[in-house]
Amino acid sequence: MNTPRRRIVPRLLQLVLVVLGVYLGFILVFDVLLGQLIPKSLLTMYMVFVIAGAIMVFTFTEEGAQELVGPIKALVEDPSKKWVRNVVFVIVPLLAGYYVYSSMLPGFEAPVELRTIHPAPPGKFKAYGKSYNLATLENPFRKFEKEDPAKFKELVKEGGNIYIKNCQYCHGDKLDGKGPYAAGLNPTPLNFQDVGTIAQLQESFLFWRIATGGPGLPGEAAPWISSMPVWQDFLAEDEIWKVILFLYNYTGRQPRSWAHE
Amino acid sequence: MHKEELIVLTRNIRTICGAFALAISAALALPTLVHSADPPATATAPAATASAGGTAATPTAPTASSGADGAASAQPAASFPPAPKLTAADYPTVKGVNARVAVWLIAQLHLWFGAFVVAVPMFVFMIEAIGMATRDKRYDNMAYEFIKVTITAYSLTALLGGLLCFGLVLFYPDLFKYLALIFKESMFAYALLFFAESAVLYIYYYGWHWLQGGNKKWVHLTLGLLLNAVGLQLMFLANAWTTFMMSPAAVDAAGVFNGNTWAAIHNYLWNPINIHRVVANVAYGGSVVGAYAAFKFLSAQKPEERAHYDWMGYNANFIAIAALLPLPFAGYYLTAEIYAYSQQMGITLMGGVFAWLFIIQAVLIGALFLSANYYLWCGMGRSDGAYRYNPRIKYIAVVLVGAFLVWFTPHTLVLTNSELKGLGGPYHKYLGALGIMPAKNTAVNFLIVFTFLSFLFYRRANKIATVSWAAAGNAAQVALFTAGLINITILGVYYGYFTNTVYKVAASVPQVLTTLVIIIISTVIDAFMYKGAKDVAPLRWGRMPDRSQYALFLLAVSFTWLMGLMGYVRSGIRQHWHVSNIFRDSSPDAYTPGLGYAASVVSVGTILFMAMVIFVFWLSTVSGRHPTVKGYWKEQTA
């Protein structure tokens, strides 16, 4: 039987240091080095599973588990640790109480919400006095990408002009959602450069969102908080399709499609 | 092998193949049977006249009624009514009963038990066959104990199925009538198959000890095969009704059935669901019998009982993990098919209102992988040679947790206003990229490969390779894992982010194949490398900490909860339709409930199911008790 190793850093302290190290690592990498803070809600989820993983590693052997819980058992059972025990038993409830108090303290910040970024489109919708079936709706100009590249280029250019005249005020001249008006809007306008926006969607979805705007959103997006105008009132059908061509062309993204190139 | 034994073996294999062929023929003959029951071609009601003035939505599937029903489309229209247009008054109510919640809970409980009783015979058949091949009685005993648990669960499945039927007839009579009109033949076949299932199951179970040895054992094994064939057919039929409600086929825009039952069964999402459910059921069944073994392990009084149930728990966990590994791919295939069928359903599912349930799903799947790995790591304690591999476990854990974090990172972050300002918008420049499927696919492949590595270490823990090329074999495995993981990463990053959707989705296939190649080649190398290997010491079954058994419980509970949540999502994406786009739900409950409410209903269902499962476990325990009560019975004189 091997005698238990004497460790320079006890297992329990090792565990605490590992968890603390990972936590600070996240803050350091995202908030300091990358300059994009890590949201508290996500960090909490991350840390729950980091702690679970760390506990699993520290307890999968019987010796490891005993070493880990040894100091805790000693704290509870060892008569010689009476004073430490009393101090811990006072501090822990106080910390828990402080946590509950600070969590429940009313604040001025608006509560967070689970916003639906991509509300599901309806099967059919009406615009320009017609009914469109989103399952079969296609961009009528997309075919020119292969059939007549020069014409396609011209269409994209026209779409770009329409975009600059109408859309860039909110969505930005770089299509990154940072137009001159963006700061005044909440939610902020969509960033088309993001890999998770138009790259994930079919062109028919964009047509529906642009043509019907915020008021066209389905009930699941209620309460409606999008300030997107109803563009069918301002742009012709073809103009919307051209803008869509421009959005994909400028960002270098491809619309979601089930057809092979 | 003696010549006589060879003859017997050949004959038995022929018999078993014959039985299997019979079952397959029955499955194939089913469409012919139901087709022959089509109504005569004396239709009078053209479908178009029933259309709701152009307002009825067209079924969105471009191919929903094509392909399989090509022949049917040429048939004259039959005299079927369109889907009814109901009002709230058409839904009977019972005071104090919420119809939706009642049917929801009963259906879910029925499905949980159904999944369990369909799954267990699959691996019981395999375990029995392994027992026959190795002549190790322990396998036979374990298979018997598994099927014993199933018997009570089978009764509960049937009871809940009956209750569900009553619930539908009572609360949703028009929906039931409409579905029965389309599926009447398959519903009748279902009822008959249920009798067959009962008969085969009871003979299989009660004949276990009778049909032992020689040809009798082969007969018994054949019954096991038949049981599986019938059970799967039952599930496939029920799946058809469910998927018809999502992706209706053989009906026109107004819901008028064209008379082709097979086309209605073979709708767009039928096979994706079939595949997903078969794989998931095995994993689920493995986890529930694992929980049974854990229950028995924790309540065992004697060391030999602990050893037995420890061994049983190990096998159950092995079954659950083996089926869990391909499960994400089956799920991904199903989801991709849902997306391909309907953009609306796809976005509702993963980008819209249900997206947050997918985050919970991701968390639960991660919990499944973590608990399965933890159980394996604890299990290395059975071996005295495990100390050689223990130091490496922390690296596996780092990768697993890392992959898990990527796996559940949402695309839409929950941000406070100050965070929103800090980020300059709702998208995170770096974490946002982890929120979409290419990152998830890469992460889940890493999870699977490293879970397999845990298993590899577990297998090796008690062995010392004696072949001369052991070092070269290890080097080959390291190279295989490294090359494979690099390939998975490149496929995920390059094809996932820098190509269009077709390649994004398609790249998941070579990722899966890479994972499979790693697993298969590594298993082959290991099998040869450890052939004739020395044991460090006899494995000490039963030398497991109690906490490892709670990992088995966690596995079963996570699976149950996961199935409930995802089952709700699958059903919920129909939104306010009984049958997507053709039969509107006009009941007062025709709205999508809040996520918290839905999660609460599923959680209550999970608690109910686990309580019933514990009852089943307890029953199997008390049925083995035969206490002698002195002085109660009158002494009989000879």
Short mmCIF file of N, CA and C in Angstrom, two decimals, chain A residues 121-249:
data_model
loop_
_atom_site.label_atom_id
_atom_site.label_comp_id
_atom_site.label_asym_id
_atom_site.label_seq_id
_atom_site.Cartn_x
_atom_site.Cartn_y
_atom_site.Cartn_z
N PRO A 121 -39.73 32.72 -40.14
CA PRO A 121 -40.62 33.33 -41.14
C PRO A 121 -41.92 32.54 -41.25
N PRO A 122 -42.96 33.16 -41.74
CA PRO A 122 -44.19 32.40 -41.97
C PRO A 122 -44.01 31.53 -43.22
N GLY A 123 -44.92 30.60 -43.45
CA GLY A 123 -44.86 29.80 -44.67
C GLY A 123 -45.13 30.68 -45.88
N LYS A 124 -46.08 31.61 -45.70
CA LYS A 124 -46.45 32.53 -46.78
C LYS A 124 -46.58 33.92 -46.19
N PHE A 125 -46.36 34.93 -47.00
CA PHE A 125 -46.64 36.29 -46.53
C PHE A 125 -47.09 37.15 -47.71
N LYS A 126 -47.69 38.27 -47.36
CA LYS A 126 -48.19 39.15 -48.42
C LYS A 126 -47.36 40.43 -48.47
N ALA A 127 -47.03 40.85 -49.68
CA ALA A 127 -46.34 42.11 -49.90
C ALA A 127 -46.63 42.52 -51.33
N TYR A 128 -46.56 43.79 -51.59
CA TYR A 128 -46.84 44.32 -52.93
C TYR A 128 -48.16 43.77 -53.49
N GLY A 129 -49.10 43.51 -52.60
CA GLY A 129 -50.41 43.01 -53.03
C GLY A 129 -50.40 41.58 -53.51
N LYS A 130 -49.29 40.89 -53.30
CA LYS A 130 -49.19 39.50 -53.76
C LYS A 130 -48.90 38.60 -52.57
N SER A 131 -49.08 37.31 -52.80
CA SER A 131 -48.75 36.33 -51.76
C SER A 131 -47.45 35.62 -52.17
N TYR A 132 -46.51 35.54 -51.24
CA TYR A 132 -45.24 34.87 -51.53
C TYR A 132 -45.13 33.60 -50.67
N ASN A 133 -44.67 32.54 -51.29
CA ASN A 133 -44.41 31.30 -50.56
C ASN A 133 -42.92 31.22 -50.28
N LEU A 134 -42.56 31.31 -49.02
CA LEU A 134 -41.14 31.37 -48.69
C LEU A 134 -40.37 30.09 -49.00
N ALA A 135 -41.09 29.00 -49.10
CA ALA A 135 -40.39 27.74 -49.38
C ALA A 135 -39.87 27.69 -50.80
N THR A 136 -40.55 28.41 -51.70
CA THR A 136 -40.16 28.32 -53.11
C THR A 136 -39.63 29.64 -53.66
N LEU A 137 -39.70 30.69 -52.84
CA LEU A 137 -39.30 32.02 -53.32
C LEU A 137 -37.79 32.09 -53.56
N GLU A 138 -37.41 32.61 -54.74
CA GLU A 138 -35.98 32.73 -55.07
C GLU A 138 -35.69 34.12 -55.58
N ASN A 139 -34.44 34.52 -55.44
CA ASN A 139 -34.03 35.82 -55.97
C ASN A 139 -34.00 35.72 -57.50
N PRO A 140 -34.82 36.51 -58.19
CA PRO A 140 -34.88 36.37 -59.65
C PRO A 140 -33.57 36.75 -60.34
N PHE A 141 -32.70 37.47 -59.63
CA PHE A 141 -31.44 37.91 -60.25
C PHE A 141 -30.27 36.98 -59.95
N ARG A 142 -30.46 36.06 -59.05
CA ARG A 142 -29.34 35.20 -58.64
C ARG A 142 -28.77 34.42 -59.82
N LYS A 143 -29.65 34.05 -60.75
CA LYS A 143 -29.21 33.21 -61.88
C LYS A 143 -28.15 33.91 -62.74
N PHE A 144 -28.15 35.26 -62.72
CA PHE A 144 -27.19 35.98 -63.57
C PHE A 144 -25.75 35.87 -63.06
N GLU A 145 -25.62 35.42 -61.82
CA GLU A 145 -24.27 35.26 -61.26
C GLU A 145 -23.44 34.35 -62.16
N LYS A 146 -24.10 33.35 -62.75
CA LYS A 146 -23.39 32.43 -63.63
C LYS A 146 -23.68 32.71 -65.10
N GLU A 147 -24.96 33.04 -65.34
CA GLU A 147 -25.36 33.18 -66.75
C GLU A 147 -24.79 34.44 -67.41
N ASP A 148 -24.74 35.52 -66.66
CA ASP A 148 -24.29 36.79 -67.23
C ASP A 148 -23.57 37.60 -66.15
N PRO A 149 -22.30 37.26 -65.89
CA PRO A 149 -21.59 37.91 -64.78
C PRO A 149 -21.55 39.43 -64.89
N ALA A 150 -21.48 39.95 -66.13
CA ALA A 150 -21.41 41.41 -66.29
C ALA A 150 -22.72 42.05 -65.81
N LYS A 151 -23.83 41.42 -66.19
CA LYS A 151 -25.14 41.93 -65.76
C LYS A 151 -25.27 41.80 -64.24
N PHE A 152 -24.77 40.70 -63.73
CA PHE A 152 -24.85 40.48 -62.28
C PHE A 152 -24.09 41.58 -61.54
N LYS A 153 -22.91 41.90 -62.08
CA LYS A 153 -22.08 42.94 -61.45
C LYS A 153 -22.85 44.27 -61.44
N GLU A 154 -23.51 44.54 -62.54
CA GLU A 154 -24.29 45.77 -62.65
C GLU A 154 -25.43 45.79 -61.63
N LEU A 155 -26.09 44.63 -61.48
CA LEU A 155 -27.21 44.52 -60.52
C LEU A 155 -26.71 44.73 -59.10
N VAL A 156 -25.55 44.16 -58.80
CA VAL A 156 -24.97 44.32 -57.46
C VAL A 156 -24.67 45.80 -57.22
N LYS A 157 -24.14 46.45 -58.26
CA LYS A 157 -23.82 47.87 -58.13
C LYS A 157 -25.09 48.69 -57.85
N GLU A 158 -26.13 48.36 -58.58
CA GLU A 158 -27.41 49.05 -58.34
C GLU A 158 -27.90 48.80 -56.92
N GLY A 159 -27.76 47.56 -56.49
CA GLY A 159 -28.15 47.21 -55.12
C GLY A 159 -27.35 48.00 -54.11
N GLY A 160 -26.05 48.18 -54.40
CA GLY A 160 -25.18 48.95 -53.52
C GLY A 160 -25.64 50.40 -53.41
N ASN A 161 -26.03 50.95 -54.56
CA ASN A 161 -26.50 52.34 -54.54
C ASN A 161 -27.77 52.48 -53.70
N ILE A 162 -28.65 51.52 -53.88
CA ILE A 162 -29.92 51.54 -53.09
C ILE A 162 -29.59 51.42 -51.61
N TYR A 163 -28.65 50.55 -51.30
CA TYR A 163 -28.26 50.34 -49.90
C TYR A 163 -27.72 51.64 -49.30
N ILE A 164 -26.81 52.27 -50.03
CA ILE A 164 -26.17 53.48 -49.49
C ILE A 164 -27.21 54.58 -49.29
N LYS A 165 -28.18 54.66 -50.20
CA LYS A 165 -29.20 55.70 -50.09
C LYS A 165 -30.20 55.43 -48.95
N ASN A 166 -30.43 54.14 -48.65
CA ASN A 166 -31.51 53.81 -47.72
C ASN A 166 -31.11 53.09 -46.43
N CYS A 167 -30.12 52.23 -46.52
CA CYS A 167 -29.90 51.28 -45.41
C CYS A 167 -28.70 51.62 -44.53
N GLN A 168 -27.69 52.27 -45.14
CA GLN A 168 -26.43 52.42 -44.41
C GLN A 168 -26.54 53.29 -43.17
N TYR A 169 -27.59 54.10 -43.08
CA TYR A 169 -27.73 54.97 -41.91
C TYR A 169 -27.79 54.15 -40.62
N CYS A 170 -28.38 52.99 -40.73
CA CYS A 170 -28.45 52.12 -39.55
C CYS A 170 -27.42 50.98 -39.65
N HIS A 171 -27.40 50.30 -40.79
CA HIS A 171 -26.56 49.09 -40.90
C HIS A 171 -25.10 49.39 -41.23
N GLY A 172 -24.78 50.63 -41.53
CA GLY A 172 -23.39 51.01 -41.72
C GLY A 172 -22.88 50.83 -43.13
N ASP A 173 -21.92 51.70 -43.51
CA ASP A 173 -21.39 51.59 -44.87
C ASP A 173 -20.47 50.38 -45.02
N LYS A 174 -20.09 49.78 -43.90
CA LYS A 174 -19.32 48.54 -43.99
C LYS A 174 -20.21 47.33 -43.71
N LEU A 175 -21.48 47.55 -43.61
CA LEU A 175 -22.47 46.50 -43.37
C LEU A 175 -22.26 45.79 -42.03
N ASP A 176 -21.62 46.52 -41.11
CA ASP A 176 -21.29 45.92 -39.82
C ASP A 176 -22.26 46.33 -38.71
N GLY A 177 -23.38 46.92 -39.10
CA GLY A 177 -24.39 47.29 -38.10
C GLY A 177 -24.03 48.55 -37.33
N LYS A 178 -23.03 49.30 -37.82
CA LYS A 178 -22.60 50.48 -37.06
C LYS A 178 -22.78 51.75 -37.87
N GLY A 179 -23.98 51.95 -38.37
CA GLY A 179 -24.28 53.16 -39.11
C GLY A 179 -24.41 54.35 -38.16
N PRO A 180 -24.54 55.56 -38.73
CA PRO A 180 -24.60 56.77 -37.89
C PRO A 180 -25.75 56.75 -36.88
N TYR A 181 -26.85 56.09 -37.21
CA TYR A 181 -28.00 56.08 -36.29
C TYR A 181 -27.98 54.89 -35.31
N ALA A 182 -27.04 53.99 -35.54
CA ALA A 182 -27.08 52.72 -34.80
C ALA A 182 -27.05 52.90 -33.29
N ALA A 183 -26.25 53.89 -32.85
CA ALA A 183 -26.09 54.06 -31.40
C ALA A 183 -27.40 54.41 -30.71
N GLY A 184 -28.35 54.95 -31.48
CA GLY A 184 -29.62 55.34 -30.88
C GLY A 184 -30.65 54.24 -30.87
N LEU A 185 -30.28 53.09 -31.37
CA LEU A 185 -31.27 52.01 -31.47
C LEU A 185 -30.95 50.86 -30.52
N ASN A 186 -32.00 50.29 -29.98
CA ASN A 186 -31.84 49.08 -29.16
C ASN A 186 -33.04 48.18 -29.43
N PRO A 187 -32.86 47.02 -30.01
CA PRO A 187 -31.60 46.37 -30.37
C PRO A 187 -30.88 47.08 -31.51
N THR A 188 -29.59 46.94 -31.49
CA THR A 188 -28.79 47.58 -32.53
C THR A 188 -29.03 46.89 -33.87
N PRO A 189 -28.81 47.61 -34.97
CA PRO A 189 -29.08 47.02 -36.30
C PRO A 189 -28.20 45.79 -36.55
N LEU A 190 -28.68 44.95 -37.42
CA LEU A 190 -27.99 43.68 -37.68
C LEU A 190 -26.64 43.92 -38.36
N ASN A 191 -25.67 43.13 -37.93
CA ASN A 191 -24.34 43.18 -38.52
C ASN A 191 -24.26 42.09 -39.58
N PHE A 192 -24.28 42.51 -40.85
CA PHE A 192 -24.30 41.51 -41.93
C PHE A 192 -22.96 40.81 -42.12
N GLN A 193 -21.93 41.40 -41.53
CA GLN A 193 -20.61 40.79 -41.66
C GLN A 193 -20.48 39.56 -40.75
N ASP A 194 -21.32 39.51 -39.72
CA ASP A 194 -21.22 38.41 -38.75
C ASP A 194 -21.55 37.09 -39.44
N VAL A 195 -20.76 36.08 -39.07
CA VAL A 195 -20.93 34.77 -39.71
C VAL A 195 -22.29 34.13 -39.39
N GLY A 196 -22.92 34.65 -38.34
CA GLY A 196 -24.18 34.03 -37.92
C GLY A 196 -25.41 34.75 -38.40
N THR A 197 -25.27 35.75 -39.28
CA THR A 197 -26.49 36.46 -39.72
C THR A 197 -26.90 36.01 -41.13
N ILE A 198 -26.62 36.86 -42.14
CA ILE A 198 -27.17 36.51 -43.47
C ILE A 198 -26.57 35.24 -44.05
N ALA A 199 -25.36 34.87 -43.57
CA ALA A 199 -24.74 33.65 -44.08
C ALA A 199 -25.55 32.41 -43.72
N GLN A 200 -26.38 32.55 -42.68
CA GLN A 200 -27.17 31.40 -42.22
C GLN A 200 -28.56 31.36 -42.86
N LEU A 201 -28.86 32.37 -43.67
CA LEU A 201 -30.25 32.51 -44.11
C LEU A 201 -30.40 32.39 -45.63
N GLN A 202 -31.60 31.99 -46.02
CA GLN A 202 -31.91 31.98 -47.44
C GLN A 202 -32.30 33.39 -47.88
N GLU A 203 -32.16 33.65 -49.16
CA GLU A 203 -32.49 34.98 -49.66
C GLU A 203 -33.97 35.32 -49.45
N SER A 204 -34.80 34.31 -49.49
CA SER A 204 -36.23 34.54 -49.30
C SER A 204 -36.51 35.10 -47.90
N PHE A 205 -35.71 34.67 -46.91
CA PHE A 205 -35.87 35.18 -45.54
C PHE A 205 -35.56 36.68 -45.53
N LEU A 206 -34.48 37.06 -46.19
CA LEU A 206 -34.10 38.48 -46.21
C LEU A 206 -35.20 39.30 -46.90
N PHE A 207 -35.73 38.75 -47.99
CA PHE A 207 -36.76 39.47 -48.73
C PHE A 207 -37.97 39.73 -47.82
N TRP A 208 -38.34 38.70 -47.07
CA TRP A 208 -39.48 38.84 -46.14
C TRP A 208 -39.20 39.88 -45.07
N ARG A 209 -37.99 39.82 -44.47
CA ARG A 209 -37.67 40.75 -43.39
C ARG A 209 -37.60 42.19 -43.89
N ILE A 210 -37.02 42.37 -45.10
CA ILE A 210 -36.88 43.73 -45.63
C ILE A 210 -38.25 44.26 -46.05
N ALA A 211 -39.00 43.44 -46.79
CA ALA A 211 -40.29 43.90 -47.32
C ALA A 211 -41.29 44.23 -46.22
N THR A 212 -41.31 43.41 -45.17
CA THR A 212 -42.35 43.61 -44.15
C THR A 212 -41.84 44.30 -42.89
N GLY A 213 -40.50 44.39 -42.74
CA GLY A 213 -39.91 45.12 -41.62
C GLY A 213 -40.33 44.64 -40.25
N GLY A 214 -40.19 45.51 -39.27
CA GLY A 214 -40.54 45.15 -37.90
C GLY A 214 -41.98 44.70 -37.72
N PRO A 215 -42.95 45.44 -38.33
CA PRO A 215 -44.35 45.03 -38.15
C PRO A 215 -44.66 43.66 -38.75
N GLY A 216 -43.81 43.17 -39.64
CA GLY A 216 -44.06 41.86 -40.24
C GLY A 216 -43.56 40.71 -39.40
N LEU A 217 -42.94 41.04 -38.27
CA LEU A 217 -42.39 39.97 -37.43
C LEU A 217 -43.50 39.09 -36.86
N PRO A 218 -43.23 37.81 -36.70
CA PRO A 218 -44.27 36.92 -36.16
C PRO A 218 -44.49 37.14 -34.67
N GLY A 219 -45.52 36.53 -34.18
CA GLY A 219 -45.90 36.70 -32.78
C GLY A 219 -44.80 36.31 -31.81
N GLU A 220 -43.96 35.33 -32.23
CA GLU A 220 -42.92 34.87 -31.30
C GLU A 220 -41.91 35.96 -30.99
N ALA A 221 -41.80 36.99 -31.88
CA ALA A 221 -40.86 38.07 -31.65
C ALA A 221 -41.48 39.19 -30.81
N ALA A 222 -42.73 38.97 -30.40
CA ALA A 222 -43.41 39.99 -29.61
C ALA A 222 -42.81 40.08 -28.21
N PRO A 223 -42.77 41.20 -27.54
CA PRO A 223 -43.21 42.48 -28.08
C PRO A 223 -42.23 42.96 -29.16
N TRP A 224 -42.82 43.44 -30.23
CA TRP A 224 -42.03 43.84 -31.38
C TRP A 224 -41.12 45.00 -31.01
N ILE A 225 -39.80 44.80 -31.14
CA ILE A 225 -38.88 45.88 -30.78
C ILE A 225 -37.93 46.21 -31.92
N SER A 226 -38.22 45.71 -33.10
CA SER A 226 -37.36 46.05 -34.24
C SER A 226 -37.83 47.36 -34.86
N SER A 227 -36.86 48.22 -35.17
CA SER A 227 -37.24 49.50 -35.79
C SER A 227 -37.07 49.43 -37.31
N MET A 228 -36.97 48.27 -37.85
CA MET A 228 -36.82 48.10 -39.30
C MET A 228 -38.09 48.61 -40.02
N PRO A 229 -37.93 49.53 -40.96
CA PRO A 229 -39.11 50.04 -41.67
C PRO A 229 -39.71 48.97 -42.58
N VAL A 230 -40.95 49.22 -42.99
CA VAL A 230 -41.61 48.32 -43.94
C VAL A 230 -41.19 48.77 -45.34
N TRP A 231 -40.17 48.14 -45.88
CA TRP A 231 -39.53 48.67 -47.08
C TRP A 231 -40.37 48.51 -48.35
N GLN A 232 -41.38 47.68 -48.30
CA GLN A 232 -42.22 47.58 -49.49
C GLN A 232 -42.95 48.91 -49.76
N ASP A 233 -43.00 49.75 -48.71
CA ASP A 233 -43.64 51.06 -48.88
C ASP A 233 -42.70 52.07 -49.56
N PHE A 234 -41.41 51.73 -49.61
CA PHE A 234 -40.43 52.70 -50.12
C PHE A 234 -39.63 52.18 -51.32
N LEU A 235 -39.48 50.88 -51.40
CA LEU A 235 -38.67 50.31 -52.47
C LEU A 235 -39.51 49.37 -53.34
N ALA A 236 -39.10 49.26 -54.59
CA ALA A 236 -39.78 48.32 -55.48
C ALA A 236 -39.27 46.90 -55.18
N GLU A 237 -40.03 45.93 -55.62
CA GLU A 237 -39.67 44.53 -55.36
C GLU A 237 -38.27 44.22 -55.89
N ASP A 238 -38.00 44.63 -57.13
CA ASP A 238 -36.70 44.37 -57.74
C ASP A 238 -35.57 45.03 -56.96
N GLU A 239 -35.87 46.22 -56.42
CA GLU A 239 -34.82 46.93 -55.67
C GLU A 239 -34.41 46.13 -54.43
N ILE A 240 -35.40 45.53 -53.78
CA ILE A 240 -35.07 44.72 -52.59
C ILE A 240 -34.19 43.54 -52.99
N TRP A 241 -34.53 42.89 -54.08
CA TRP A 241 -33.72 41.73 -54.52
C TRP A 241 -32.29 42.17 -54.86
N LYS A 242 -32.18 43.37 -55.45
CA LYS A 242 -30.84 43.86 -55.80
C LYS A 242 -30.02 44.16 -54.54
N VAL A 243 -30.69 44.75 -53.54
CA VAL A 243 -30.00 45.02 -52.27
C VAL A 243 -29.50 43.71 -51.66
N ILE A 244 -30.33 42.69 -51.76
CA ILE A 244 -29.94 41.39 -51.20
C ILE A 244 -28.69 40.86 -51.92
N LEU A 245 -28.66 41.03 -53.24
CA LEU A 245 -27.46 40.62 -53.99
C LEU A 245 -26.24 41.35 -53.44
N PHE A 246 -26.43 42.67 -53.22
CA PHE A 246 -25.31 43.49 -52.74
C PHE A 246 -24.84 43.02 -51.36
N LEU A 247 -25.79 42.74 -50.47
CA LEU A 247 -25.43 42.33 -49.10
C LEU A 247 -24.50 41.12 -49.13
N TYR A 248 -24.87 40.12 -49.93
CA TYR A 248 -24.06 38.90 -49.98
C TYR A 248 -22.74 39.16 -50.70
N ASN A 249 -22.81 39.95 -51.78
CA ASN A 249 -21.61 40.20 -52.56
C ASN A 249 -20.57 40.97 -51.75
#
